[in-house]
């Protein structure tokens, strides 16, 4: 097994897409049409915290993977327009099978989820009979169906702690999150060598450098994606200076910016989240660790595509019943351990 790394990203191109905004009057009329269609079709728009600002603004709820899954499970709307990446829409469909789940662009994948296939997991399980499989939520439904537990950054440690000590555990697909969980719990895990291309570029040195520029800032590190989880690992091993360092999910970070007395924050995750932080805290200052921390998949969802999704009912995300029923067991365990 070798680490899967996807460096096909053209960051300049993505920054251009993100910065190519519609004129304000166009955006207003598209947003109004989205709201009209949403009411007409009894739809709800769920958007991940990394979405572009105008998509966050039309959403009924913005949040992290856990919050979005919970909302999808609870909603009474008939249609869920999921503005995020494909595995998130699949999860919404699994927890809300009677709803129509739409994703505005089917190409919105996740390089971390793509690091392991169901076939690879099947083979890995065969090498370790009787193991318990803990899969991070950034996995396909096929992989979840072969897992005993799903977890998010918020509950990965708790999930592993809940498993009897004598059980062997396969942890996938993020190697840095796995290494961190292993360190915190003291459990020996078998860890899949996957990582997220967005976060893999943020090194401890970048974090220490920006920290020196903003010594009073709170340092917010996202644990779920590869290189941010590597940062988390380095923080726990002392390679990153540790004072005022907080390891949080995207929504945890947003909440921290509201409750912390600090006025400055260094943010180590995908930069879409800065919009929500700045909107909620107009007087505070936010500094991304890298201007290039942009997930091209998250940025594939645009306001025009959200409109088209509602107009044409595209693209429906469904999960075959046999897969969904098995995956749901692992997802339900994730939703219970909070
Ligand atoms: P959160 O669950 O913290 O929002 O993270 C999901 C994700 O894909 C991070 O890249
Ligand atoms: Fe996947 Fe990384 Fe994008 Fe998150 S930031 S959706 S883990 S590719």
XYZ file of N, CA, C and O and ligand atoms in Angstrom, residues 48 50 85 87-88 109-113 136 138 196-199 224-226 269-270 294-298, ligand 2:
112
model
N -22.130 22.989 2.834
C -20.958 22.814 3.681
C -20.254 24.151 3.879
O -20.348 25.059 3.045
N -17.372 25.035 3.403
C -16.366 25.396 2.402
C -16.983 25.949 1.114
O -16.262 26.252 0.160
N -19.845 17.838 -1.208
C -19.260 16.854 -2.116
C -20.068 15.542 -2.081
O -20.923 15.357 -1.222
N -19.802 12.314 -1.332
C -20.031 11.381 -0.213
C -21.002 11.988 0.800
O -21.727 11.273 1.489
N -21.040 13.321 0.890
C -21.951 13.978 1.840
C -23.398 13.818 1.363
O -24.301 13.577 2.169
N -16.353 15.516 -6.181
C -15.915 14.332 -5.426
C -15.053 14.738 -4.237
O -15.130 15.859 -3.745
N -14.231 13.792 -3.773
C -13.359 14.079 -2.632
C -12.118 13.211 -2.786
O -12.230 11.983 -2.867
N -10.958 13.841 -2.840
C -9.738 13.064 -3.095
C -9.418 12.125 -1.925
O -8.815 11.071 -2.124
N -9.857 12.483 -0.728
C -9.618 11.593 0.414
C -10.505 10.345 0.304
O -10.022 9.218 0.451
N -11.786 10.562 0.006
C -12.700 9.412 -0.147
C -12.215 8.485 -1.262
O -12.404 7.269 -1.204
N -13.707 6.955 8.467
C -13.987 8.371 8.518
C -15.150 8.642 7.558
O -15.319 7.935 6.555
N -15.571 10.702 5.324
C -15.159 10.980 3.936
C -14.818 9.676 3.221
O -13.665 9.377 2.901
N -5.793 13.884 2.180
C -6.537 14.850 1.360
C -5.561 15.798 0.678
O -4.691 16.363 1.334
N -5.739 15.980 -0.646
C -4.766 16.799 -1.383
C -4.773 18.256 -0.936
O -3.772 18.943 -1.060
N -5.903 18.728 -0.424
C -5.981 20.152 -0.038
C -5.110 20.427 1.180
O -4.327 21.371 1.212
N -5.264 19.569 2.158
C -4.568 19.835 3.418
C -3.157 19.274 3.463
O -2.372 19.662 4.325
N -9.894 16.804 10.194
C -10.452 15.772 9.327
C -9.673 15.531 8.047
O -9.744 14.439 7.502
N -9.032 16.545 7.497
C -8.354 16.344 6.223
C -6.866 16.122 6.432
O -6.282 16.634 7.373
N -6.312 15.409 5.467
C -4.934 14.953 5.538
C -3.930 15.856 6.183
O -3.435 15.574 7.257
N -7.364 25.327 7.372
C -8.290 24.424 6.691
C -8.631 25.039 5.338
O -7.982 25.996 4.908
N -9.643 24.521 4.682
C -10.039 25.048 3.371
C -10.569 26.475 3.580
O -11.336 26.754 4.518
N -7.548 25.431 -1.124
C -8.861 25.510 -1.767
C -9.219 24.135 -2.319
O -8.415 23.520 -3.014
N -10.410 23.674 -1.990
C -10.858 22.371 -2.490
C -11.618 22.585 -3.797
O -12.717 23.144 -3.816
N -11.027 22.117 -4.885
C -11.650 22.358 -6.192
C -13.007 21.675 -6.299
O -13.870 22.113 -7.043
N -13.194 20.604 -5.552
C -14.478 19.901 -5.615
C -15.590 20.715 -4.953
O -16.692 20.826 -5.477
N -15.273 21.269 -3.796
C -16.273 22.098 -3.104
C -16.637 23.305 -3.962
O -17.774 23.756 -3.968
Fe -12.342 15.976 0.444
Fe -10.206 17.381 1.124
Fe -12.150 18.531 -0.300
Fe -12.550 17.901 2.288
S -11.111 19.410 1.472
S -13.948 17.538 0.600
S -11.359 15.991 2.450
S -10.830 16.839 -0.963
